[in-house]
């Protein structure tokens, strides 16, 4: 994984929006005074008539988005994750999800990798909030190519979706495809499974590589599609490998790890270890150093992996 | 509690404000991120509050009868941190830890990290409501302390701001002073191009505020407005302070590009030269 090319997910999103806009005059884009950061400004420049930067009013952006969608438009609405899923939560719930409005929320700046802005801006609860909403599709791409694919994929169905993007550039780790409801196996193995989503998928692969050096083969599953959730892939992994480590840049209380633990407990119980942010807010700091500080270091992941292997009797 | 610094004259305030502006440039440059534009526009207001208007005591940040400041536009943290350091709330050499891991100086002000910060903010639209709550609390308790809150003009697009303002007017909170940093710009451009907030003075009046329209870089006008607010009974005061985003650094003035972008090294050097100093 060492010298993998890194790319901006936000650029990938903004560029893809422009392509979508070129092919479909029905697409409308909204933002809330962060269009330079979210890259919706690229769409706004090309299609000023179909772009509405409503200012600092995220709940109203979501209600307006719903209104446009109920009139038959395909709507993309963007701001930072803290504002999209946090500030605007009930507008998303009521106006978008309850109406089953065709609004695609693309939230940038998810998680700790926001860095310096600090805990107020590091959204760690959005995947939990959004996956709790009936009818909502929830996606956390791991790299720029899959961001492009996911941005296109959500236009293909009628109904709400939430895509969480990362501020930092990320290495390319997927083959650039995205299928809603399908987990992607990025690495095969039968000793252990690492389930991850979003920015930490690259770290999951690094952990697998370390394990490989000492003869342990970890399967790595990219669960970019958090909802709908690929239960089959998860249970197959539980059966094949007998132990699951989850990694997410999100609170462990309500995120991917919680989902994996609940799903396996119900259908095929195996030991699960959840790596993510514990029950605390983030804080200011250099983005990647924050991942280490808040429980997502490679060392910590390796410790948990060895603990799982011991539990399964695969090592002493 | 009226200490000597508590009665600074306009010239002394101007000197302090210059120090704050220098710090804002050094801090955002060193951190490599942050919001210089809205920190520089609010500098004179914050300086006037901390050095002339507010009854505060760095030795007792939790003194019950103190005046309180809620920086609703929490991204202007560098200006407040600097003024607080000059006023004795924290060592000045701590300023350059802004946004570093483990620092008390979070990207947005954090009351659980730094004593003297009254309320943690960062998500726009929530400061006025907390200030209303503090003013209600003060009135209930019969305390003399007054409550000040500073909001941005982009922040005036947020519905929460107006809900809270409505509450302040409804409850007739004459211990509440709302200060609008009317610098005309938000992140993506001019407020009036993105989502117009005018006529803003009329809006405050309609929400039952004693409303003053002043030059937010004129210390005489700022202190006059605070005195007017103190004399106003039965309703809160709103001060629409006309400011310049990026004030004091020529190439940042009225340039929304510097809303959330720190200066590069050459830019920081140029800015500090304009402010009569160096890196
Ligand atoms: C609810 C919310 N939405 C978006 C942001 C991101 N943001 C930070 S500052 C800013 C622009 C604010 O403009 P203004 O209030 O005019 O601030 P100033 O010009 O005083 O810096 C935005 C959109 C935020 N902090 N909170
Ligand atoms: Mg402004």
XYZ file of C-alpha atoms and ligand atoms in Angstrom:
622
model
C 0.000 0.000 0.000
C 3.018 2.203 0.489
C 3.170 4.510 -2.497
C -0.488 4.445 -3.507
C -1.701 7.527 -5.327
C -3.907 9.777 -3.202
C -6.794 11.767 -4.566
C -9.427 14.140 -3.323
C -12.867 12.597 -2.823
C -14.371 16.058 -2.904
C -12.870 16.819 -6.298
C -14.140 13.469 -7.543
C -17.614 14.337 -6.304
C -17.658 17.834 -7.792
C -16.395 16.654 -11.175
C -18.895 13.800 -11.288
C -21.727 16.190 -10.456
C -20.810 18.256 -13.498
C -20.911 15.126 -15.695
C -24.270 14.119 -14.255
C -25.546 17.636 -14.835
C -24.449 17.525 -18.452
C -26.378 14.323 -19.093
C -29.463 15.119 -17.056
C -31.051 18.576 -17.100
C -33.333 17.442 -14.293
C -30.517 17.479 -11.740
C -30.417 20.383 -9.290
C -27.701 21.064 -6.682
C -27.897 22.876 -3.343
C -25.248 24.023 -0.889
C -25.108 26.019 2.329
C -22.190 28.448 2.033
C -19.532 25.762 1.726
C -19.585 25.220 -2.033
C -15.859 25.815 -2.419
C -15.094 23.168 0.193
C -17.696 20.631 -0.921
C -16.835 21.313 -4.604
C -20.458 21.839 -5.639
C -19.145 25.210 -6.871
C -17.926 23.286 -9.949
C -21.548 22.459 -10.784
C -22.629 25.989 -9.902
C -20.177 27.433 -12.387
C -21.407 25.201 -15.211
C -25.098 25.356 -14.415
C -25.812 28.547 -12.476
C -29.551 28.211 -13.041
C -29.699 24.796 -11.425
C -27.518 25.651 -8.455
C -28.769 27.215 -5.234
C -26.313 28.296 -2.553
C -28.817 29.099 0.178
C -26.339 30.391 2.764
C -25.979 29.249 6.354
C -29.322 27.463 6.678
C -28.834 23.737 6.544
C -32.253 22.601 7.837
C -33.946 24.855 5.300
C -31.625 23.628 2.555
C -32.946 20.121 3.248
C -36.588 21.194 3.233
C -36.097 23.145 -0.007
C -34.305 20.124 -1.468
C -37.304 17.988 -0.565
C -39.662 20.449 -2.233
C -37.636 20.440 -5.435
C -37.525 16.645 -5.383
C -41.259 16.316 -4.779
C -41.696 18.356 -7.949
C -39.774 15.688 -9.862
C -36.164 16.866 -9.689
C -33.152 14.804 -8.778
C -31.518 16.860 -6.037
C -27.996 16.757 -4.629
C -27.524 18.731 -1.412
C -24.108 19.252 0.138
C -22.509 20.685 3.228
C -20.208 19.319 5.948
C -21.364 16.112 7.658
C -21.865 17.849 10.995
C -24.387 20.200 9.415
C -26.007 17.760 6.984
C -26.700 14.997 9.478
C -26.475 17.014 12.708
C -27.841 20.519 12.252
C -30.430 19.381 9.724
C -31.365 16.006 11.189
C -35.075 16.438 11.571
C -35.454 18.153 8.215
C -33.731 15.136 6.681
C -35.962 12.795 8.649
C -39.251 14.502 8.035
C -39.064 16.406 4.757
C -36.765 14.009 2.938
C -37.117 10.497 4.359
C -40.722 10.520 5.527
C -41.719 11.959 2.139
C -39.358 9.538 0.407
C -38.056 12.530 -1.525
C -35.408 11.971 -4.172
C -32.633 13.876 -2.409
C -29.010 12.764 -2.411
C -27.182 14.289 0.510
C -23.456 14.346 -0.094
C -21.761 15.347 3.141
C -18.077 16.188 3.088
C -15.769 16.549 6.112
C -16.955 13.452 7.934
C -15.081 12.173 10.971
C -11.836 13.054 12.723
C -9.914 13.843 9.575
C -11.486 17.310 9.629
C -8.485 18.070 11.850
C -7.948 21.610 13.146
C -11.557 22.756 13.297
C -11.916 20.419 16.269
C -14.593 18.410 18.021
C -17.425 20.746 17.085
C -16.878 19.925 13.439
C -15.735 16.296 13.598
C -18.951 14.442 12.924
C -18.722 10.972 14.461
C -22.391 10.060 14.683
C -23.712 10.621 11.178
C -23.613 7.044 9.910
C -25.623 5.913 12.928
C -28.123 8.748 12.631
C -28.594 8.249 8.915
C -28.818 4.456 8.907
C -31.564 4.699 11.498
C -33.795 6.481 9.006
C -36.244 4.241 7.105
C -35.672 4.356 3.361
C -32.290 6.065 3.569
C -29.308 4.590 1.729
C -26.017 5.270 3.514
C -22.658 5.185 1.769
C -19.095 5.871 2.921
C -16.658 5.529 0.009
C -13.027 4.681 0.714
C -11.440 6.543 -2.180
C -11.988 8.904 -5.080
C -12.813 6.316 -7.773
C -15.540 4.728 -5.653
C -16.793 8.222 -4.802
C -17.329 8.825 -8.503
C -19.166 5.530 -8.845
C -21.322 6.131 -5.758
C -22.208 9.683 -6.853
C -23.513 8.200 -10.101
C -25.138 5.165 -8.479
C -27.425 7.175 -6.226
C -28.890 8.955 -9.256
C -30.085 5.590 -10.538
C -32.823 5.092 -7.968
C -35.688 7.167 -6.659
C -35.317 7.964 -2.968
C -33.014 9.458 -0.380
C -29.325 8.716 0.033
C -26.526 9.944 2.272
C -22.919 9.799 1.075
C -20.194 10.619 3.572
C -16.929 11.972 2.197
C -13.618 12.785 3.807
C -11.762 16.092 3.722
C -8.304 14.562 3.346
C -7.033 13.079 0.116
C -7.071 9.284 0.267
C -5.102 6.547 -1.484
C -6.887 4.571 -4.146
C -7.770 1.162 -2.712
C -10.832 0.009 -4.664
C -11.234 -1.025 -8.292
C -13.437 2.031 -8.763
C -16.744 0.228 -8.804
C -19.579 0.695 -6.370
C -22.679 -1.447 -6.123
C -25.354 -0.420 -3.658
C -25.903 -3.188 -1.101
C -22.700 -5.023 -2.015
C -19.546 -5.268 0.058
C -16.312 -5.424 -1.906
C -13.662 -7.985 -0.988
C -10.418 -6.022 -1.293
C -8.253 -8.829 0.001
C -8.955 -12.514 0.480
C -8.108 -14.560 3.510
C -9.606 -17.067 5.922
C -7.906 -16.395 9.248
C -9.716 -13.235 10.187
C -11.982 -10.624 8.606
C -11.488 -6.887 8.765
C -14.622 -4.940 7.962
C -14.134 -1.250 7.275
C -15.698 1.739 5.565
C -14.555 5.156 4.451
C -11.165 6.678 5.112
C -9.890 3.826 7.300
C -10.238 1.129 4.649
C -6.679 1.965 3.594
C -5.550 1.370 7.166
C -7.395 -1.933 7.257
C -5.408 -3.008 4.201
C -2.147 -1.960 5.858
C -3.047 -4.051 8.893
C -3.805 -7.029 6.658
C -0.453 -6.574 4.958
C 1.351 -6.595 8.323
C -0.472 -9.762 9.307
C 0.395 -11.355 5.980
C 4.086 -10.818 6.721
C 3.736 -13.177 9.657
C 1.584 -15.700 7.844
C -1.894 -14.575 8.868
C -4.305 -14.023 5.993
C -6.991 -11.460 6.754
C -9.981 -10.921 4.491
C -10.710 -7.217 4.031
C -14.252 -6.178 3.222
C -15.065 -2.642 2.133
C -18.560 -1.878 3.378
C -18.943 1.425 1.513
C -22.600 0.481 1.251
C -23.556 0.611 4.912
C -27.224 0.581 4.067
C -28.461 -1.456 2.353
C -26.082 -3.770 4.158
C -24.521 -6.844 2.555
C -25.531 -9.320 5.238
C -24.571 -12.267 3.051
C -20.981 -11.127 2.647
C -20.704 -10.499 6.368
C -22.121 -13.868 7.408
C -20.004 -15.670 4.828
C -16.967 -13.974 6.348
C -18.115 -14.945 9.845
C -18.405 -18.576 8.767
C -15.163 -18.651 6.787
C -12.916 -16.778 9.217
C -14.629 -17.042 12.611
C -13.580 -13.608 13.866
C -14.254 -10.034 12.784
C -12.458 -6.781 13.416
C -14.312 -3.617 12.436
C -12.693 -0.263 11.696
C -14.524 3.021 11.297
C -13.876 6.735 11.678
C -17.068 7.063 13.715
C -18.293 6.441 17.228
C -18.335 2.724 17.988
C -21.657 3.265 19.758
C -23.784 3.445 16.628
C -21.665 2.824 13.566
C -20.516 -0.017 11.357
C -19.091 -2.013 14.257
C -22.391 -1.919 16.108
C -24.157 -3.067 12.959
C -21.700 -5.920 12.390
C -21.931 -7.024 16.024
C -25.733 -7.017 15.999
C -25.958 -8.843 12.678
C -23.532 -11.599 13.637
C -24.982 -11.967 17.142
C -28.378 -12.613 15.624
C -27.411 -14.901 12.751
C -23.936 -16.344 13.240
C -22.230 -15.336 16.497
C -18.456 -14.980 16.281
C -16.081 -12.779 18.278
C -16.220 -9.176 17.064
C -13.908 -6.323 18.037
C -14.998 -2.786 17.224
C -12.293 -0.261 16.497
C -13.431 3.310 16.250
C -13.864 6.398 18.352
C -14.939 5.604 21.907
C -17.690 7.550 23.694
C -15.981 10.966 23.405
C -15.908 14.033 21.167
C -12.899 14.666 18.955
C -10.536 17.611 19.232
C -8.265 19.833 17.170
C -5.094 18.350 15.755
C -3.256 17.149 12.703
C -5.775 14.917 10.907
C -3.888 11.625 10.708
C -2.460 12.007 14.211
C -6.048 12.246 15.458
C -6.824 8.804 14.081
C -3.998 7.411 16.226
C -5.047 9.393 19.295
C -8.668 8.289 19.087
C -8.172 4.559 18.845
C -7.592 3.921 15.161
C -3.833 3.429 15.018
C -2.405 0.543 13.068
C -0.779 -0.735 16.273
C -4.076 -0.800 18.087
C -5.705 -2.612 15.166
C -2.928 -5.208 15.184
C -3.354 -5.790 18.916
C -7.058 -6.361 18.456
C -6.404 -8.675 15.513
C -4.012 -10.806 17.592
C -6.503 -10.869 20.446
C -9.158 -12.203 18.083
C -6.784 -14.816 16.698
C -5.978 -15.948 20.253
C -9.675 -16.151 21.102
C -10.185 -18.406 18.085
C -7.242 -20.543 19.131
C -5.430 -19.705 15.887
C -2.360 -18.539 17.787
C -1.061 -19.127 21.282
C -13.929 45.407 39.653
C -13.248 48.523 37.563
C -9.503 48.091 37.225
C -7.221 50.495 35.375
C -7.390 48.374 32.236
C -11.137 48.532 32.649
C -11.081 52.198 31.668
C -8.823 52.175 28.603
C -9.047 55.149 26.325
C -9.545 54.718 22.553
C -5.810 55.146 21.810
C -4.884 52.442 24.273
C -7.548 50.181 22.817
C -6.120 50.762 19.343
C -2.711 49.608 20.573
C -4.186 46.450 22.075
C -6.150 45.753 18.922
C -2.973 46.033 16.862
C -1.396 43.364 19.088
C -4.437 41.151 18.576
C -4.252 41.517 14.806
C -0.578 40.548 14.841
C -1.424 37.498 16.930
C -4.240 36.479 14.591
C -1.802 36.411 11.674
C 0.904 34.559 13.620
C -1.556 32.042 15.056
C -3.339 31.139 11.842
C -0.054 31.029 9.926
C 1.531 28.729 12.525
C -1.528 26.502 12.774
C -1.788 26.241 8.991
C -5.549 26.588 9.223
C -8.165 28.839 10.765
C -10.191 31.918 9.968
C -8.226 35.169 9.670
C -10.876 37.285 7.887
C -13.608 37.137 10.518
C -11.065 37.329 13.333
C -9.650 40.593 12.007
C -13.113 42.112 11.479
C -14.146 41.383 15.049
C -10.865 42.403 16.691
C -11.840 45.955 17.677
C -15.171 44.799 19.112
C -13.566 42.036 21.169
C -10.805 44.372 22.359
C -13.311 47.030 23.442
C -15.336 44.406 25.305
C -12.430 42.815 27.164
C -10.462 45.971 27.920
C -13.103 48.624 28.421
C -16.622 47.357 28.733
C -16.827 44.032 30.500
C -16.392 43.513 34.218
C -14.225 40.426 34.267
C -11.371 39.172 36.383
C -8.776 36.789 34.959
C -7.950 35.649 38.495
C -11.547 34.543 39.009
C -12.961 33.452 35.663
C -16.009 31.995 37.403
C -16.794 35.050 39.524
C -20.639 34.906 39.596
C -21.259 38.612 38.978
C -18.963 38.864 35.963
C -20.146 39.968 32.547
C -20.273 37.175 30.020
C -19.316 36.975 26.355
C -20.615 34.292 24.021
C -18.672 34.284 20.757
C -21.417 32.843 18.596
C -19.171 33.022 15.538
C -16.788 30.611 17.254
C -14.444 30.475 14.261
C -13.145 33.933 15.297
C -11.457 32.140 18.187
C -7.941 33.464 17.421
C -9.022 37.067 18.080
C -10.658 36.150 21.376
C -7.740 33.967 22.516
C -5.301 36.773 21.816
C -7.364 39.400 23.632
C -7.813 37.010 26.552
C -4.059 36.437 26.689
C -3.371 40.182 26.704
C -5.973 40.517 29.457
C -4.252 37.826 31.527
C -6.461 34.760 31.100
C -3.669 32.670 29.599
C 0.058 33.005 28.907
C 0.776 34.717 25.625
C 3.226 32.038 24.549
C 0.377 29.538 24.567
C -1.223 31.319 21.614
C 0.893 29.499 19.047
C -0.485 26.134 20.182
C -3.722 26.996 18.376
C -5.326 23.906 16.828
C -2.490 21.577 17.927
C -3.245 18.251 19.509
C -3.774 18.632 23.248
C -4.017 22.441 23.124
C -6.537 24.401 25.171
C -6.914 26.572 22.110
C -9.294 24.528 20.014
C -10.209 25.588 16.490
C -13.505 26.790 17.901
C -13.737 28.133 21.462
C -14.183 25.410 24.082
C -15.309 26.222 27.618
C -14.215 22.862 28.979
C -10.654 23.498 27.898
C -10.064 27.189 28.539
C -11.331 29.018 31.643
C -12.863 32.332 30.670
C -14.665 30.931 27.655
C -18.327 31.097 28.633
C -19.794 28.774 26.022
C -18.360 26.418 23.427
C -19.450 27.389 19.946
C -18.565 26.546 16.366
C -21.834 25.477 14.839
C -23.349 28.814 13.823
C -26.736 29.860 15.107
C -26.472 28.627 18.673
C -24.702 31.457 20.485
C -27.591 33.892 20.766
C -29.798 31.245 22.338
C -27.157 30.398 24.951
C -26.735 34.118 25.645
C -30.509 34.434 26.099
C -30.380 31.567 28.573
C -27.542 33.221 30.492
C -29.395 36.547 30.544
C -32.529 34.835 31.837
C -30.438 33.063 34.481
C -28.858 36.362 35.542
C -32.229 38.059 35.798
C -33.704 35.181 37.809
C -30.758 35.259 40.200
C -30.795 39.055 40.441
C -27.175 39.295 39.312
C -25.799 42.512 37.855
C -23.629 40.832 35.203
C -24.475 41.556 31.614
C -24.378 39.179 28.669
C -22.768 40.013 25.331
C -22.874 37.903 22.220
C -21.177 38.402 18.872
C -22.608 36.922 15.728
C -21.642 36.959 12.076
C -23.739 38.301 9.229
C -23.693 34.983 7.396
C -24.856 33.526 10.682
C -27.906 35.798 10.383
C -29.126 33.492 7.615
C -29.643 30.724 10.160
C -33.165 30.284 11.471
C -31.888 29.438 14.952
C -30.435 32.943 15.204
C -33.848 34.512 14.688
C -35.647 32.149 17.028
C -33.194 33.115 19.748
C -33.404 36.820 18.911
C -37.184 36.575 19.117
C -36.869 35.081 22.587
C -34.504 37.840 23.731
C -36.947 40.488 22.540
C -39.969 38.698 23.932
C -38.439 38.383 27.374
C -37.311 42.023 27.307
C -33.778 41.135 28.343
C -32.118 44.490 28.973
C -29.055 42.673 30.318
C -28.425 41.257 26.819
C -26.377 42.939 24.093
C -26.252 41.341 20.646
C -23.381 42.553 18.489
C -23.469 41.878 14.772
C -20.101 41.792 13.011
C -21.460 43.179 9.745
C -18.429 42.504 7.567
C -20.591 41.787 4.485
C -18.957 38.485 3.590
C -19.367 34.814 4.440
C -17.468 31.742 3.175
C -18.533 31.707 -0.455
C -18.920 35.425 -1.102
C -20.949 38.499 -0.188
C -23.974 37.855 2.006
C -26.161 39.975 -0.267
C -25.204 37.837 -3.291
C -25.741 34.534 -1.513
C -28.734 35.107 0.743
C -29.455 38.721 1.528
C -30.002 39.683 5.144
C -30.951 43.326 4.536
C -32.640 45.392 5.830
C -30.844 44.120 8.897
C -31.321 47.154 11.154
C -35.055 47.020 10.515
C -35.084 43.315 11.297
C -33.533 43.841 14.732
C -35.980 46.671 15.416
C -38.881 44.471 14.368
C -37.637 41.855 16.829
C -37.930 44.461 19.620
C -34.274 45.419 20.020
C -32.949 48.863 20.813
C -30.867 48.950 17.643
C -27.710 50.959 16.992
C -25.894 51.210 13.677
C -22.192 52.010 14.151
C -18.717 51.853 12.648
C -17.299 48.709 14.200
C -13.733 49.985 13.967
C -14.371 53.309 15.767
C -13.676 52.808 19.464
C -15.530 55.963 20.385
C -18.635 54.700 18.614
C -18.257 51.216 20.088
C -17.955 52.498 23.664
C -20.837 54.913 23.074
C -23.031 52.041 21.938
C -22.175 49.992 25.028
C -23.058 52.955 27.246
C -26.340 53.379 25.391
C -27.099 49.694 25.937
C -26.453 50.009 29.674
C -28.897 52.901 29.856
C -31.604 51.039 27.933
C -34.260 49.446 30.124
C -36.932 46.904 29.302
C -35.474 45.506 26.110
C -32.249 44.089 24.716
C -29.838 46.077 22.574
C -28.563 45.104 19.134
C -25.441 46.786 17.802
C -24.989 46.516 14.050
C -21.242 47.070 13.795
C -20.148 47.891 10.233
C -16.783 46.222 9.856
C -14.298 45.199 7.184
C -13.536 41.523 6.782
C -9.753 41.103 7.041
C -9.412 44.619 8.582
C -5.837 45.843 8.927
C -4.225 43.630 6.291
C -4.652 45.272 2.900
C -4.730 42.143 0.781
C -7.214 40.422 3.072
C -9.648 43.303 3.337
C -13.011 42.500 1.746
C -11.572 39.272 0.288
C -13.737 36.320 1.218
C -10.945 33.999 0.092
C -9.353 34.623 3.513
C -12.464 33.617 5.420
C -11.123 30.175 6.200
C -7.649 30.224 4.676
C -4.527 31.011 6.709
C -1.767 33.188 5.248
C 1.148 31.497 3.511
C 4.604 32.384 4.794
C 5.153 35.297 2.374
C 1.612 36.482 3.081
C 2.156 36.309 6.833
C 5.384 38.295 6.447
C 3.640 40.901 4.340
C 0.699 41.104 6.728
C 2.949 41.514 9.759
C 5.006 44.169 7.981
C 1.790 46.103 7.387
C 1.019 45.683 11.087
C 4.433 47.093 11.979
C 6.178 43.899 12.995
C 7.559 40.632 11.632
C 7.170 36.869 12.028
C -24.337 25.795 11.250
C -23.064 26.065 10.544
N -23.032 25.978 9.208
C -21.889 26.173 8.533
C -20.736 26.471 9.196
C -19.422 26.633 8.452
N -19.057 28.054 8.435
C -18.136 28.527 9.311
S -17.982 30.181 9.183
C -19.122 30.256 7.942
C -19.491 31.562 7.332
C -20.028 32.473 8.342
O -20.152 33.754 7.836
P -20.230 34.944 8.862
O -21.250 34.633 9.892
O -20.468 36.153 8.069
O -18.803 34.905 9.544
P -17.627 36.000 9.495
O -17.739 36.754 8.219
O -17.872 36.891 10.659
O -16.359 35.232 9.624
C -19.613 28.996 7.647
C -20.625 28.721 6.617
C -20.799 26.545 10.601
N -19.711 26.784 11.347
N -21.970 26.347 11.252
Mg -19.445 37.872 7.711
